[in-house]
Amino acid sequence: MTSEIIRTEHVVKTFTVDKKAHSVLKDVNLSIETGEIFGIIGYSGAGKSTLVRCFNGIEKANEGSIFFEGQNIVGLKSRELRAIRRKIGMIFQQFNLMPSRTVFGNIALPLKHSGLSKQQINKRITELLELVDLPDKRDAYPSQLSGGQKQRVAIARALVNHPKILLCDEATSALDPKTTKSILYLLKKLNKELGLTIVVITHEMSVVKEICQKVSVLDKGKIIEHGDVYSVFSNPQQELTRSFIETTSALGSVKALIETQSPVVQLQPGQLLLKISYTTSSVSEPLISYISRTFHVDANIVFGDIQILSGNPLGGLIVILSGQKSAIDRALEYVKQRHVAVEVLNHG
Amino acid sequence: MDNVLQFLLPNVSQVMDEFYLSIIQTLQMVFVSGVISFVLSLIIGIVLISTRKGGILANSFVFNLFDKLINLFRSIPFIILIAALIPLTRLISGTAVGVQGTLFPLIVGITPFFSRQIESALSEVDDGLIESGIAMGLSSFQIIVSVYLKEGISSIVRVTTITVISLIGLTAIVGVVGGGGIGDFAIRYGYQQNQLDATYVSIIVLLIFVSIVQILGTFISKKTTH
């Protein structure tokens, strides 16, 4: 049984700069369920940072409603809003640790006036440092930490009040790929062990692919595509979504190869250059060897990229088919029947 | 020792008591007006930073009021300000002369400059830190104390150093209108009686003051940076 933790209805946000109105969010509707890792992806300027700031009221929506655990936070008084914010953790691209405070001081900051005793605070921070795997950095200053360690401290600080949800605003964008992986792994662990709902704002599809279960694609202040990550990846409906997905797949590079007339995709007369995309579990069938045996065609796999996403294979192969024209046609017909998407990229 | 003094400072050595007194008067003026102005400037600086556009308590009326007042007072040359303030100084301090009479004009003279300096020091605190303070659920007051002031300490120390050095300069000016202190000493003996050694020794004393303030400021500023 899942329940909604955040729901937005017709959220509109307009900034006025020099008396000119810029609408950043136009009618955003989405629903985030407790316990899921929810990705919001978009290019810079799409409004994703503004949207996530509306969730905790740092930005005020001009129109529409934002429900946090069923309570509309639009129009709340600042005192009530502060109480809500303590239930919502947030981390940032630039970490935003207080440079003049130690790791301990940073994590303890949100506990100001929480009424906890010194011992309780101590105990809580020890727990959190264990959780984010930095038990020996308690007395270090942020300037002495690496980027990944800073983000771990920021995560610990965001969790100190036992929030229900963690908002991550481009939390890995300032980190190198290896550190990104370790932070994403930590987020996944927190989601699993604490049942923490996580909202991930990013412009990197690889981040979504790595940890999200659901994804919304935001473009010019509107959600243009939404769904569970596998179905969005396997069957993108919008051009923008497709362009995001191509950034994570080697298959996208075939277009450049054709355009630059690379020798690997040069065709002899009668040959076909195909992109075969797997969208269901059909990848386990011996498709290539079957068609070459049955239809007497030669299939030369130029390259391929198949990844496992949410437990299902996703991706495809770039193949050059050669043989009798009729044989090739029958082979193509067969492949299409197997629910495998075939795209003829080039003729010889 | 006395002979050396007489040789080096033929005129000053005749009025050593007065010279020492002028040093003490300068210290009194700098210290008392400095402390009072620091408190006022900190408050005004905080008001400016929190009420500015996009600030945590954005309020264009309050911001503009303080902003324009500061500009008004900063545009008046200090020596004219002293004269203009004389009636008010008498009312508040009971006198317009002596150390007691200089404190009010010194405070009015330095506070606008000091407030601007504090404002710029606080604006060096990264907006991201303020935002994360808001996201944590801190109140505006907590953000001012725990983020702006705490994270701004090093910059505040730096601008305070600059301001105290300017203030030492102002104390020399109030000397002209009967305030006492090193400036007064240098004008009366060095300038009006053409005793060059009085001028030079005043310069040396001021140089020592400024150096001590600068060294102390740099030291504290470094200590508070992590």
Coordinates of N, CA, C and O in Angstrom, one line a residue, chain A residues 16-18 53 56-59 81-83 85-86 88-90 92 94-101 106 109-110 112-113 141 143 157 161 169, chain B residues 53 57 125-143 145-154 223-226:
Chain A
T16 N 9.3 38.0 -12.0 CA 9.2 39.3 -12.7 C 10.6 39.9 -12.6 O 11.1 40.2 -11.5
V17 N 11.2 40.1 -13.7 CA 12.5 40.7 -13.8 C 12.4 42.0 -14.7 O 12.0 41.9 -15.8
D18 N 12.8 43.1 -14.1 CA 12.6 44.4 -14.8 C 11.2 44.6 -15.4 O 11.1 45.0 -16.6
R53 N 12.1 23.7 -5.3 CA 12.1 24.7 -4.2 C 10.6 25.0 -3.8 O 10.4 25.5 -2.7
N56 N 9.3 22.7 -0.8 CA 9.5 23.1 0.6 C 9.3 24.6 0.8 O 9.7 25.1 1.9
G57 N 8.7 25.2 -0.1 CA 8.3 26.6 0.1 C 9.4 27.6 0.0 O 9.2 28.8 0.4
I58 N 10.6 27.2 -0.4 CA 11.6 28.3 -0.6 C 11.2 29.2 -1.7 O 11.5 30.4 -1.6
E59 N 10.6 28.6 -2.7 CA 9.9 29.4 -3.7 C 8.4 29.3 -3.5 O 8.0 28.2 -3.2
L81 N 5.3 26.8 7.8 CA 6.2 26.4 6.7 C 7.5 25.9 7.3 O 8.1 24.9 6.8
R82 N 8.0 26.5 8.3 CA 9.3 26.1 8.9 C 9.1 24.7 9.5 O 10.0 23.9 9.5
A83 N 8.0 24.4 10.1 CA 7.7 23.1 10.7 C 7.7 22.1 9.6 O 8.2 20.9 9.8
R85 N 9.3 22.3 6.7 CA 10.7 22.2 6.2 C 11.5 21.2 7.0 O 12.5 20.6 6.5
R86 N 11.2 21.2 8.3 CA 12.0 20.2 9.1 C 11.7 18.8 8.8 O 12.5 17.9 9.1
I88 N 11.4 17.9 5.6 CA 11.9 17.8 4.3 C 13.4 18.1 4.2 O 13.8 19.2 4.5
G89 N 14.2 17.1 3.9 CA 15.6 17.4 3.9 C 16.0 17.8 2.5 O 15.3 17.5 1.5
M90 N 17.0 18.6 2.4 CA 17.4 19.1 1.0 C 18.9 19.1 0.9 O 19.6 19.5 1.8
F92 N 22.3 20.1 -2.0 CA 22.5 21.0 -3.2 C 23.7 20.6 -4.0 O 24.6 19.9 -3.5
Q94 N 26.2 22.6 -4.7 CA 27.4 23.1 -4.1 C 27.5 22.8 -2.7 O 28.3 23.4 -1.9
F95 N 26.8 21.8 -2.2 CA 26.8 21.3 -0.8 C 26.3 22.2 0.2 O 25.6 21.8 1.1
N96 N 26.7 23.5 0.1 CA 26.3 24.5 1.1 C 26.6 24.2 2.5 O 25.7 24.4 3.4
L97 N 27.7 23.7 2.8 CA 28.1 23.5 4.2 C 28.6 24.8 4.7 O 29.2 25.6 4.0
M98 N 28.4 25.0 6.0 CA 28.9 26.2 6.7 C 30.4 26.1 6.9 O 30.9 25.3 7.7
P99 N 31.2 26.9 6.2 CA 32.7 26.8 6.3 C 33.2 27.0 7.7 O 34.3 26.5 8.0
S100 N 32.6 27.8 8.5 CA 33.1 28.1 9.8 C 32.8 27.0 10.9 O 33.2 27.1 12.0
R101 N 32.0 26.0 10.5 CA 31.6 25.0 11.4 C 32.3 23.7 11.0 O 32.4 23.4 9.9
N106 N 28.0 21.4 11.6 CA 27.1 21.5 10.4 C 25.9 20.6 10.6 O 24.8 21.0 10.3
L109 N 23.5 21.9 13.2 CA 22.8 23.2 12.9 C 21.3 23.1 12.9 O 20.6 23.9 13.5
P110 N 20.7 22.2 12.1 CA 19.2 22.1 12.1 C 18.6 21.8 13.4 O 17.4 21.9 13.6
K112 N 19.1 23.3 16.2 CA 19.0 24.5 17.0 C 17.6 24.6 17.6 O 16.6 24.5 16.8
H113 N 17.5 24.8 18.8 CA 16.2 24.9 19.5 C 15.3 23.7 19.3 O 14.1 23.9 19.3
Y141 N 36.9 20.4 9.3 CA 36.2 21.5 8.7 C 35.9 21.2 7.2 O 36.6 20.4 6.6
S143 N 36.5 22.6 4.5 CA 37.6 22.8 3.6 C 38.6 21.7 3.6 O 39.4 21.6 2.6
R157 N 23.4 16.1 7.4 CA 22.7 17.3 7.9 C 21.2 17.3 7.5 O 20.4 17.6 8.3
N161 N 16.9 15.7 11.2 CA 15.6 15.8 11.8 C 14.6 14.7 11.4 O 13.4 14.8 11.5
D169 N 19.0 18.6 -5.2 CA 19.0 19.5 -6.4 C 20.4 19.4 -7.0 O 21.4 19.9 -6.6
Chain B
K53 N 16.3 43.5 -1.7 CA 15.5 42.7 -2.7 C 16.0 41.2 -2.6 O 17.2 41.0 -2.8
L57 N 14.1 39.0 4.8 CA 12.9 39.8 5.2 C 12.7 41.0 4.3 O 12.5 42.1 4.7
V125 N 28.6 36.5 2.4 CA 28.1 35.2 2.8 C 27.3 34.6 1.6 O 26.4 35.2 1.1
D126 N 27.8 33.4 1.2 CA 27.2 32.7 0.0 C 25.6 32.6 0.1 O 25.1 32.1 1.2
D127 N 24.9 33.0 -0.9 CA 23.5 32.8 -0.9 C 23.0 31.4 -0.7 O 22.0 31.1 -0.1
G128 N 23.9 30.5 -1.2 CA 23.6 29.1 -1.0 C 23.5 28.7 0.5 O 22.7 27.8 0.9
L129 N 24.3 29.3 1.3 CA 24.3 29.0 2.8 C 23.0 29.5 3.4 O 22.4 28.8 4.2
I130 N 22.5 30.7 2.9 CA 21.3 31.2 3.4 C 20.1 30.3 3.0 O 19.3 30.0 3.8
E131 N 20.2 29.9 1.7 CA 19.1 29.0 1.2 C 19.1 27.7 2.0 O 18.0 27.2 2.3
S132 N 20.3 27.2 2.3 CA 20.2 25.9 3.0 C 19.7 26.1 4.4 O 19.1 25.2 5.0
G133 N 20.0 27.3 5.0 CA 19.5 27.6 6.3 C 17.9 27.7 6.3 O 17.3 27.1 7.2
I134 N 17.4 28.3 5.2 CA 15.9 28.3 5.1 C 15.4 26.9 4.9 O 14.4 26.5 5.6
A135 N 16.1 26.1 4.1 CA 15.6 24.8 3.8 C 15.6 23.9 5.1 O 14.8 23.0 5.3
M136 N 16.5 24.2 6.0 CA 16.6 23.5 7.3 C 15.4 23.8 8.2 O 15.3 23.2 9.2
G137 N 14.7 24.9 7.9 CA 13.7 25.3 8.8 C 14.1 26.3 9.8 O 13.4 26.5 10.9
L138 N 15.3 27.0 9.6 CA 15.7 28.0 10.6 C 14.8 29.2 10.4 O 14.4 29.6 9.3
S139 N 14.6 30.0 11.5 CA 13.9 31.2 11.5 C 14.8 32.3 11.0 O 16.0 32.1 10.9
S140 N 14.2 33.5 10.6 CA 15.0 34.6 10.1 C 16.1 35.0 11.1 O 17.2 35.2 10.8
F141 N 15.6 35.0 12.4 CA 16.6 35.4 13.5 C 17.7 34.4 13.6 O 18.9 34.8 13.7
Q142 N 17.4 33.1 13.5 CA 18.4 32.1 13.5 C 19.4 32.2 12.3 O 20.6 32.0 12.5
I143 N 18.8 32.5 11.2 CA 19.7 32.7 10.0 C 20.6 33.8 10.2 O 21.8 33.8 9.8
V145 N 21.8 35.1 13.0 CA 22.8 34.8 14.0 C 23.7 33.6 13.6 O 24.9 33.7 13.6
S146 N 23.1 32.6 13.1 CA 23.9 31.3 12.9 C 24.5 31.2 11.5 O 25.4 30.4 11.3
V147 N 24.0 32.0 10.6 CA 24.6 32.0 9.3 C 25.3 33.3 8.9 O 26.5 33.3 8.8
Y148 N 24.5 34.4 8.8 CA 25.1 35.6 8.4 C 26.3 36.0 9.3 O 27.4 36.3 8.9
L149 N 26.0 36.1 10.7 CA 27.0 36.6 11.6 C 28.1 35.6 11.7 O 29.3 35.9 11.7
K150 N 27.7 34.3 12.0 CA 28.7 33.3 12.2 C 29.6 33.1 11.0 O 30.9 33.0 11.1
E151 N 29.0 33.0 9.8 CA 29.8 32.8 8.6 C 30.5 34.1 8.1 O 31.4 34.0 7.3
G152 N 30.0 35.2 8.6 CA 30.6 36.5 8.1 C 31.7 37.0 9.0 O 32.2 38.1 8.7
I153 N 32.0 36.3 10.1 CA 32.9 36.9 11.1 C 34.2 37.4 10.5 O 34.6 38.5 10.8
S154 N 34.8 36.5 9.7 CA 36.1 36.9 9.2 C 36.0 38.2 8.4 O 36.8 39.1 8.5
K223 N 42.4 33.8 12.0 CA 42.0 32.8 13.0 C 40.5 32.3 12.8 O 40.2 31.2 13.2
T224 N 39.7 33.2 12.3 CA 38.3 32.9 12.1 C 38.0 32.3 10.8 O 36.8 32.0 10.5
T225 N 39.0 32.1 9.9 CA 38.8 31.5 8.6 C 39.2 30.0 8.7 O 40.3 29.7 9.2
H226 N 38.3 29.2 8.3 CA 38.6 27.7 8.3 C 38.7 27.2 6.8 O 37.8 27.2 6.1

